[in-house]
Amino acid sequence: IMETPEMEKERTGKQSKTVRRDITTLITKGTVTNMKMNTGVYSKFCWAICETASSSSSSSSAAASASSPSPASADAAGSDADAVVYGVCVVDTSTGAFHVGEVLDDAHRSKLRSVAHAFPPVEVVCQPRQLSQATLSILKGVQPPGGKIRFVTLPAGPLGKDAAGGVGAFPGEDGGRALLSDLLGQDTTGWPQPLQSLSPSAMSATGACVAYLRSMMIDCETVQLRNFKPLSAVSEARFMVLDSQTLENLEVVTPLETGIEGGKGSLLAILDRTVTQFGKRRFRSWVCHPLRQLHEINERLDAVDALNSTGTRRRETFLLLFRLSVCLSSSSSVCLSSSSSVCLSRLTFLLS
């Protein structure tokens, strides 16, 4: 994106007579920060992922081969040998939300399947020839409607302190911490809580994601929002966990006939009456993660009854929410500082 005089005036409040032509942002389908440029209705996630063999699987397979196991134990050892550990960082650049963590998976990659359906990627940052064929098949199986997942590698480094210099190499744990320190400060105690307890593989994937965002010139505006969450953000105590096979067989999100997320025939398409991207994302999360606690279900139903009790309140609340979503998706700081605050104060009064 090339900055125009009007864009410079909006950003700085001043407009120069001479314009310095520089590239200010690089946009790919996984690094869209302006919601006006997001043509889809659901989140577009960019992944950084690294894959290593589980240490327990390596030791168990070695022990099995040394002790001449029976056929049954040999099958179990072979299954353990296929167990893997993933370091994963998922980011939605349009909202600045990061989901980071480590996934200890079995030979069938069942946990990776569930994560891929919860955060379907449109772009994946990985190291050259590092992902197994089984992993690639799972990621390609949730490719976005009308297109394919874009697999990319990091450009030649260094992209930050101690970052690896090889083409496509991930920065490692130390390099990941160095990249985050540049943006969040040297004092790690002030970092968001999910970043303070990351495993080495998860920190390496997070560093690779930050390095990729830096190469796109959007690392500051996304990372410095400090919106980091654990990858396993769904609480099994509060929500029913639906694995990928259940979501597919029940056609909750994607109909089997077309394979398009939110397509005609899926439960999501039948129930979804939202009109904003914020609403569609939230409703998709509700459908994929049903509540388990009775009191929380009743609280949600009571909120619906309260809005339906008076048509005037419902209409005004709808209009305010719509105006607020427009303000939040706007790049204008004036809109964010004035109109959104008015909407929020009025909403607080209506819903109190």
Short mmCIF file of C-alpha atoms in Angstrom, two decimals:
data_model
loop_
_atom_site.label_atom_id
_atom_site.label_comp_id
_atom_site.label_asym_id
_atom_site.label_seq_id
_atom_site.Cartn_x
_atom_site.Cartn_y
_atom_site.Cartn_z
CA ILE A 1 0.00 0.00 0.00
CA MET A 2 1.41 3.39 -1.01
CA GLU A 3 0.55 6.29 1.27
CA THR A 4 -1.27 9.21 -0.38
CA PRO A 5 -1.31 12.85 0.85
CA GLU A 6 -4.80 12.32 2.24
CA MET A 7 -3.67 9.21 4.15
CA GLU A 8 -0.69 11.10 5.54
CA LYS A 9 -2.96 13.92 6.76
CA GLU A 10 -5.30 11.43 8.41
CA ARG A 11 -2.38 9.66 10.11
CA THR A 12 -0.36 12.69 11.27
CA GLY A 13 -2.76 15.63 11.05
CA LYS A 14 -0.40 17.33 8.60
CA GLN A 15 -0.12 17.23 4.86
CA SER A 16 3.23 17.75 3.18
CA LYS A 17 3.55 19.53 -0.12
CA THR A 18 5.93 16.85 -1.29
CA VAL A 19 5.00 13.24 -0.85
CA ARG A 20 7.64 10.63 -0.12
CA ARG A 21 6.64 7.49 -1.97
CA ASP A 22 7.29 4.50 0.28
CA ILE A 23 5.67 1.12 0.70
CA THR A 24 3.92 1.29 4.07
CA THR A 25 2.19 -2.10 4.19
CA LEU A 26 2.23 -5.40 2.34
CA ILE A 27 -1.11 -7.18 2.16
CA THR A 28 -1.76 -10.89 1.70
CA LYS A 29 -5.00 -12.77 2.29
CA GLY A 30 -3.79 -13.72 5.77
CA THR A 31 -2.52 -10.27 6.82
CA VAL A 32 -5.47 -7.97 6.13
CA THR A 33 -5.68 -5.37 8.91
CA ASN A 34 -8.39 -3.13 7.47
CA MET A 35 -11.79 -4.80 7.77
CA LYS A 36 -13.01 -2.88 4.72
CA MET A 37 -10.61 -4.97 2.65
CA ASN A 38 -11.82 -8.25 4.13
CA THR A 39 -14.25 -9.58 1.55
CA GLY A 40 -15.26 -12.62 3.62
CA VAL A 41 -17.69 -12.73 6.52
CA TYR A 42 -15.63 -14.93 8.84
CA SER A 43 -12.17 -14.55 10.32
CA LYS A 44 -9.15 -15.18 8.11
CA PHE A 45 -6.42 -16.74 10.22
CA CYS A 46 -2.70 -16.74 9.57
CA TRP A 47 -0.79 -19.61 11.18
CA ALA A 48 2.82 -20.20 12.12
CA ILE A 49 3.44 -23.86 12.95
CA CYS A 50 6.41 -26.09 13.67
CA GLU A 51 6.29 -29.86 14.08
CA THR A 52 8.60 -32.15 16.08
CA ALA A 53 8.44 -35.77 17.14
CA SER A 54 7.23 -36.34 20.71
CA SER A 55 10.13 -37.19 23.05
CA SER A 56 7.99 -39.82 24.76
CA SER A 57 7.23 -41.46 21.42
CA SER A 58 10.93 -41.61 20.54
CA SER A 59 11.83 -43.27 23.83
CA SER A 60 8.91 -45.72 23.68
CA SER A 61 9.72 -46.81 20.12
CA ALA A 62 13.37 -47.30 21.05
CA ALA A 63 12.40 -49.39 24.08
CA ALA A 64 9.98 -51.43 21.98
CA SER A 65 12.59 -52.28 19.37
CA ALA A 66 15.13 -53.21 22.05
CA SER A 67 12.79 -55.62 23.84
CA SER A 68 11.52 -57.51 20.72
CA PRO A 69 7.82 -56.79 21.37
CA SER A 70 4.83 -58.89 20.44
CA PRO A 71 2.79 -57.84 17.37
CA ALA A 72 0.23 -56.06 19.57
CA SER A 73 2.86 -54.09 21.45
CA ALA A 74 4.64 -53.37 18.19
CA ASP A 75 1.46 -51.77 16.82
CA ALA A 76 1.16 -49.64 19.95
CA ALA A 77 4.80 -48.64 19.69
CA GLY A 78 4.30 -47.71 16.05
CA SER A 79 1.32 -45.57 16.99
CA ASP A 80 3.34 -43.84 19.72
CA ALA A 81 6.16 -43.27 17.26
CA ASP A 82 3.81 -41.18 15.13
CA ALA A 83 2.87 -38.89 18.03
CA VAL A 84 4.00 -35.31 17.48
CA VAL A 85 4.31 -31.96 19.22
CA TYR A 86 3.16 -28.80 17.46
CA GLY A 87 4.10 -25.25 18.32
CA VAL A 88 1.29 -23.08 16.97
CA CYS A 89 0.59 -19.36 16.75
CA VAL A 90 -2.66 -18.24 15.12
CA VAL A 91 -3.43 -14.59 14.42
CA ASP A 92 -6.44 -12.75 13.03
CA THR A 93 -4.77 -9.55 11.86
CA SER A 94 -8.07 -7.73 11.33
CA THR A 95 -8.69 -7.82 15.10
CA GLY A 96 -5.13 -8.30 16.38
CA ALA A 97 -6.10 -11.46 18.29
CA PHE A 98 -3.33 -14.05 18.79
CA HIS A 99 -3.86 -17.64 19.96
CA VAL A 100 -0.62 -19.30 21.05
CA GLY A 101 0.28 -22.66 22.54
CA GLU A 102 1.65 -26.16 22.17
CA VAL A 103 -0.37 -29.14 20.93
CA LEU A 104 0.68 -32.63 22.01
CA ASP A 105 -1.06 -34.81 19.45
CA ASP A 106 -1.58 -38.49 18.74
CA ALA A 107 -0.83 -40.45 15.60
CA HIS A 108 -4.19 -39.50 14.08
CA ARG A 109 -3.59 -35.75 14.59
CA SER A 110 -7.04 -35.45 16.17
CA LYS A 111 -6.18 -32.33 18.19
CA LEU A 112 -4.69 -30.57 15.18
CA ARG A 113 -7.89 -31.32 13.23
CA SER A 114 -9.97 -29.67 15.94
CA VAL A 115 -7.70 -26.61 16.07
CA ALA A 116 -7.78 -26.31 12.27
CA HIS A 117 -11.59 -26.35 12.26
CA ALA A 118 -11.75 -23.81 15.09
CA PHE A 119 -9.25 -21.49 13.36
CA PRO A 120 -9.35 -22.35 9.62
CA PRO A 121 -6.13 -20.98 8.06
CA VAL A 122 -5.86 -19.07 4.83
CA GLU A 123 -2.08 -18.65 5.19
CA VAL A 124 0.48 -20.88 6.93
CA VAL A 125 4.04 -19.89 7.81
CA CYS A 126 6.24 -22.98 8.06
CA GLN A 127 9.82 -24.09 7.59
CA PRO A 128 10.83 -25.65 4.26
CA ARG A 129 10.02 -29.37 4.11
CA GLN A 130 9.46 -29.49 7.87
CA LEU A 131 5.76 -30.42 8.05
CA SER A 132 4.82 -34.06 7.56
CA GLN A 133 2.48 -35.20 4.82
CA ALA A 134 -0.19 -36.03 7.41
CA THR A 135 -0.06 -32.49 8.79
CA LEU A 136 -0.20 -30.93 5.33
CA SER A 137 -3.23 -33.06 4.44
CA ILE A 138 -5.12 -31.88 7.51
CA LEU A 139 -4.37 -28.21 6.87
CA LYS A 140 -5.28 -28.48 3.20
CA GLY A 141 -8.52 -30.22 4.19
CA VAL A 142 -9.87 -26.99 5.69
CA GLN A 143 -8.89 -24.74 2.81
CA PRO A 144 -10.97 -21.56 2.43
CA PRO A 145 -13.92 -21.34 0.02
CA GLY A 146 -12.90 -20.58 -3.54
CA GLY A 147 -9.18 -20.81 -2.91
CA LYS A 148 -6.24 -22.69 -1.48
CA ILE A 149 -4.21 -22.20 1.66
CA ARG A 150 -1.08 -20.17 0.98
CA PHE A 151 2.03 -21.82 2.45
CA VAL A 152 4.91 -19.38 2.94
CA THR A 153 8.38 -19.38 4.45
CA LEU A 154 10.19 -16.57 6.20
CA PRO A 155 12.51 -14.47 4.08
CA ALA A 156 16.23 -14.58 4.73
CA GLY A 157 17.02 -13.12 8.17
CA PRO A 158 17.90 -11.75 10.43
CA LEU A 159 14.45 -10.28 11.13
CA GLY A 160 15.24 -9.53 14.75
CA LYS A 161 17.82 -10.10 17.45
CA ASP A 162 19.18 -13.64 17.47
CA ALA A 163 16.74 -14.64 14.73
CA ALA A 164 17.95 -17.38 12.43
CA GLY A 165 19.56 -16.14 9.25
CA GLY A 166 18.67 -19.02 6.96
CA VAL A 167 15.88 -18.75 4.42
CA GLY A 168 12.68 -20.04 6.03
CA ALA A 169 14.27 -20.95 9.37
CA PHE A 170 12.23 -20.23 12.49
CA PRO A 171 13.89 -18.01 15.10
CA GLY A 172 13.82 -20.58 17.90
CA GLU A 173 12.90 -19.92 21.52
CA ASP A 174 15.56 -17.24 22.15
CA GLY A 175 14.88 -15.52 18.83
CA GLY A 176 11.15 -15.53 19.52
CA ARG A 177 11.67 -13.87 22.90
CA ALA A 178 13.97 -11.29 21.33
CA LEU A 179 11.39 -10.39 18.68
CA LEU A 180 8.68 -10.02 21.31
CA SER A 181 10.99 -7.97 23.55
CA ASP A 182 11.45 -5.42 20.76
CA LEU A 183 7.69 -4.82 20.74
CA LEU A 184 6.53 -5.57 24.29
CA GLY A 185 9.56 -4.52 26.33
CA GLN A 186 12.43 -6.37 27.99
CA ASP A 187 10.52 -6.99 31.23
CA THR A 188 8.74 -10.28 30.54
CA THR A 189 6.64 -9.96 33.71
CA GLY A 190 4.70 -7.22 31.92
CA TRP A 191 3.91 -9.44 28.95
CA PRO A 192 0.42 -10.91 28.48
CA GLN A 193 0.03 -14.00 30.66
CA PRO A 194 -0.15 -16.58 27.80
CA LEU A 195 3.31 -15.50 26.60
CA GLN A 196 4.97 -15.97 29.99
CA SER A 197 4.54 -19.74 30.10
CA LEU A 198 5.06 -20.77 26.48
CA SER A 199 6.97 -23.93 25.64
CA PRO A 200 10.07 -23.67 23.40
CA SER A 201 8.18 -24.87 20.31
CA ALA A 202 5.28 -22.47 20.91
CA MET A 203 7.67 -19.56 21.49
CA SER A 204 9.49 -20.40 18.26
CA ALA A 205 6.19 -20.44 16.32
CA THR A 206 5.13 -17.16 17.93
CA GLY A 207 8.48 -15.60 17.00
CA ALA A 208 8.07 -16.83 13.43
CA CYS A 209 4.59 -15.29 13.27
CA VAL A 210 5.91 -11.95 14.58
CA ALA A 211 8.80 -12.10 12.11
CA TYR A 212 6.37 -12.67 9.25
CA LEU A 213 4.18 -9.78 10.39
CA ARG A 214 7.32 -7.64 10.54
CA SER A 215 8.13 -8.52 6.94
CA MET A 216 4.57 -7.36 6.12
CA MET A 217 5.19 -4.12 8.10
CA ILE A 218 2.26 -4.72 10.47
CA ASP A 219 4.03 -6.15 13.53
CA CYS A 220 3.67 -3.02 15.66
CA GLU A 221 -0.03 -2.43 15.07
CA THR A 222 -0.92 -6.06 15.81
CA VAL A 223 1.49 -7.26 18.53
CA GLN A 224 1.35 -4.07 20.58
CA LEU A 225 -2.39 -4.54 21.10
CA ARG A 226 -1.28 -7.30 23.54
CA ASN A 227 -4.30 -9.42 22.62
CA PHE A 228 -2.78 -12.86 23.29
CA LYS A 229 -4.88 -15.85 24.33
CA PRO A 230 -4.09 -19.52 25.00
CA LEU A 231 -4.66 -21.75 21.99
CA SER A 232 -6.94 -24.00 24.05
CA ALA A 233 -9.16 -21.06 24.99
CA VAL A 234 -12.34 -23.20 25.08
CA SER A 235 -13.10 -24.26 28.66
CA GLU A 236 -14.44 -27.82 28.80
CA ALA A 237 -16.19 -26.95 32.07
CA ARG A 238 -18.27 -24.21 30.37
CA PHE A 239 -18.58 -25.44 26.78
CA MET A 240 -19.30 -28.69 25.01
CA VAL A 241 -16.22 -29.53 22.96
CA LEU A 242 -17.14 -30.71 19.46
CA ASP A 243 -14.25 -32.34 17.63
CA SER A 244 -13.67 -31.91 13.93
CA GLN A 245 -15.32 -35.22 13.01
CA THR A 246 -18.51 -34.24 14.85
CA LEU A 247 -18.59 -30.81 13.20
CA GLU A 248 -18.18 -32.42 9.78
CA ASN A 249 -20.73 -35.22 10.23
CA LEU A 250 -23.40 -32.94 11.68
CA GLU A 251 -22.70 -30.26 9.06
CA VAL A 252 -22.53 -27.64 11.79
CA VAL A 253 -20.36 -25.21 9.84
CA THR A 254 -19.69 -26.76 6.45
CA PRO A 255 -22.21 -28.77 4.38
CA LEU A 256 -20.83 -32.02 3.02
CA GLU A 257 -22.25 -31.31 -0.44
CA THR A 258 -20.40 -28.07 -1.16
CA GLY A 259 -17.61 -27.99 1.45
CA ILE A 260 -17.99 -24.18 1.79
CA GLU A 261 -17.96 -22.73 5.29
CA GLY A 262 -21.33 -21.25 6.13
CA GLY A 263 -22.73 -22.66 2.89
CA LYS A 264 -26.39 -23.46 2.26
CA GLY A 265 -27.45 -26.54 4.17
CA SER A 266 -25.22 -26.12 7.21
CA LEU A 267 -26.61 -25.42 10.66
CA LEU A 268 -24.69 -22.14 10.75
CA ALA A 269 -26.31 -20.95 7.50
CA ILE A 270 -29.80 -21.79 8.78
CA LEU A 271 -29.43 -20.01 12.12
CA ASP A 272 -27.16 -17.08 11.24
CA ARG A 273 -29.05 -13.79 10.86
CA THR A 274 -26.19 -11.50 11.86
CA VAL A 275 -25.23 -8.56 9.64
CA THR A 276 -21.76 -7.54 10.86
CA GLN A 277 -18.43 -9.36 10.83
CA PHE A 278 -18.23 -9.08 14.62
CA GLY A 279 -21.61 -10.71 15.00
CA LYS A 280 -20.86 -13.49 12.53
CA ARG A 281 -17.63 -14.38 14.31
CA ARG A 282 -19.27 -14.43 17.72
CA PHE A 283 -22.26 -16.45 16.50
CA ARG A 284 -19.98 -18.98 14.81
CA SER A 285 -18.15 -19.43 18.11
CA TRP A 286 -21.45 -19.96 19.95
CA VAL A 287 -22.63 -22.58 17.46
CA CYS A 288 -19.32 -24.50 17.53
CA HIS A 289 -19.02 -24.31 21.34
CA PRO A 290 -22.46 -24.83 22.93
CA LEU A 291 -22.85 -23.90 26.60
CA ARG A 292 -23.02 -26.71 29.17
CA GLN A 293 -24.03 -24.91 32.35
CA LEU A 294 -27.79 -24.52 32.79
CA HIS A 295 -27.59 -21.13 34.50
CA GLU A 296 -25.50 -19.69 31.64
CA ILE A 297 -27.97 -21.03 29.06
CA ASN A 298 -30.84 -19.41 30.98
CA GLU A 299 -28.93 -16.11 31.23
CA ARG A 300 -28.52 -16.04 27.45
CA LEU A 301 -32.18 -16.85 26.90
CA ASP A 302 -33.20 -14.17 29.43
CA ALA A 303 -31.13 -11.62 27.49
CA VAL A 304 -32.96 -12.57 24.29
CA ASP A 305 -36.34 -12.23 26.06
CA ALA A 306 -35.35 -8.80 27.40
CA LEU A 307 -34.48 -7.54 23.92
CA ASN A 308 -37.65 -9.02 22.40
CA SER A 309 -39.93 -7.60 25.09
CA THR A 310 -39.91 -4.10 23.60
CA GLY A 311 -39.48 -3.47 19.90
CA THR A 312 -38.15 0.06 20.48
CA ARG A 313 -35.28 -1.14 22.67
CA ARG A 314 -34.42 -3.93 20.23
CA ARG A 315 -34.35 -1.59 17.23
CA GLU A 316 -32.28 1.06 19.01
CA THR A 317 -29.84 -1.55 20.33
CA PHE A 318 -29.47 -3.01 16.85
CA LEU A 319 -28.77 0.41 15.30
CA LEU A 320 -26.23 1.30 18.00
CA LEU A 321 -24.40 -2.01 17.62
CA PHE A 322 -24.30 -1.57 13.86
CA ARG A 323 -22.93 1.99 14.19
CA LEU A 324 -20.36 0.77 16.70
CA SER A 325 -19.17 -1.97 14.35
CA VAL A 326 -18.80 0.57 11.55
CA CYS A 327 -16.73 2.83 13.82
CA LEU A 328 -14.49 -0.02 15.00
CA SER A 329 -13.85 -1.12 11.42
CA SER A 330 -13.02 2.42 10.36
CA SER A 331 -9.45 3.65 10.20
CA SER A 332 -10.51 7.13 11.33
CA SER A 333 -9.27 7.97 14.82
CA VAL A 334 -11.89 10.75 15.05
CA CYS A 335 -14.67 8.21 14.56
CA LEU A 336 -13.15 5.90 17.15
CA SER A 337 -12.80 8.62 19.77
CA SER A 338 -16.21 10.28 19.43
CA SER A 339 -18.93 8.19 17.79
CA SER A 340 -17.91 4.91 19.40
CA SER A 341 -17.87 6.42 22.89
CA VAL A 342 -21.39 7.79 22.35
CA CYS A 343 -22.59 4.38 21.15
CA LEU A 344 -21.01 2.59 24.10
CA SER A 345 -22.51 4.94 26.69
CA ARG A 346 -25.99 4.62 25.14
CA LEU A 347 -25.67 0.82 24.96
CA THR A 348 -24.67 0.67 28.63
CA PHE A 349 -27.83 2.62 29.51
CA LEU A 350 -30.08 0.41 27.35
CA LEU A 351 -28.70 -2.92 28.57
CA SER A 352 -28.37 -2.02 32.25
#
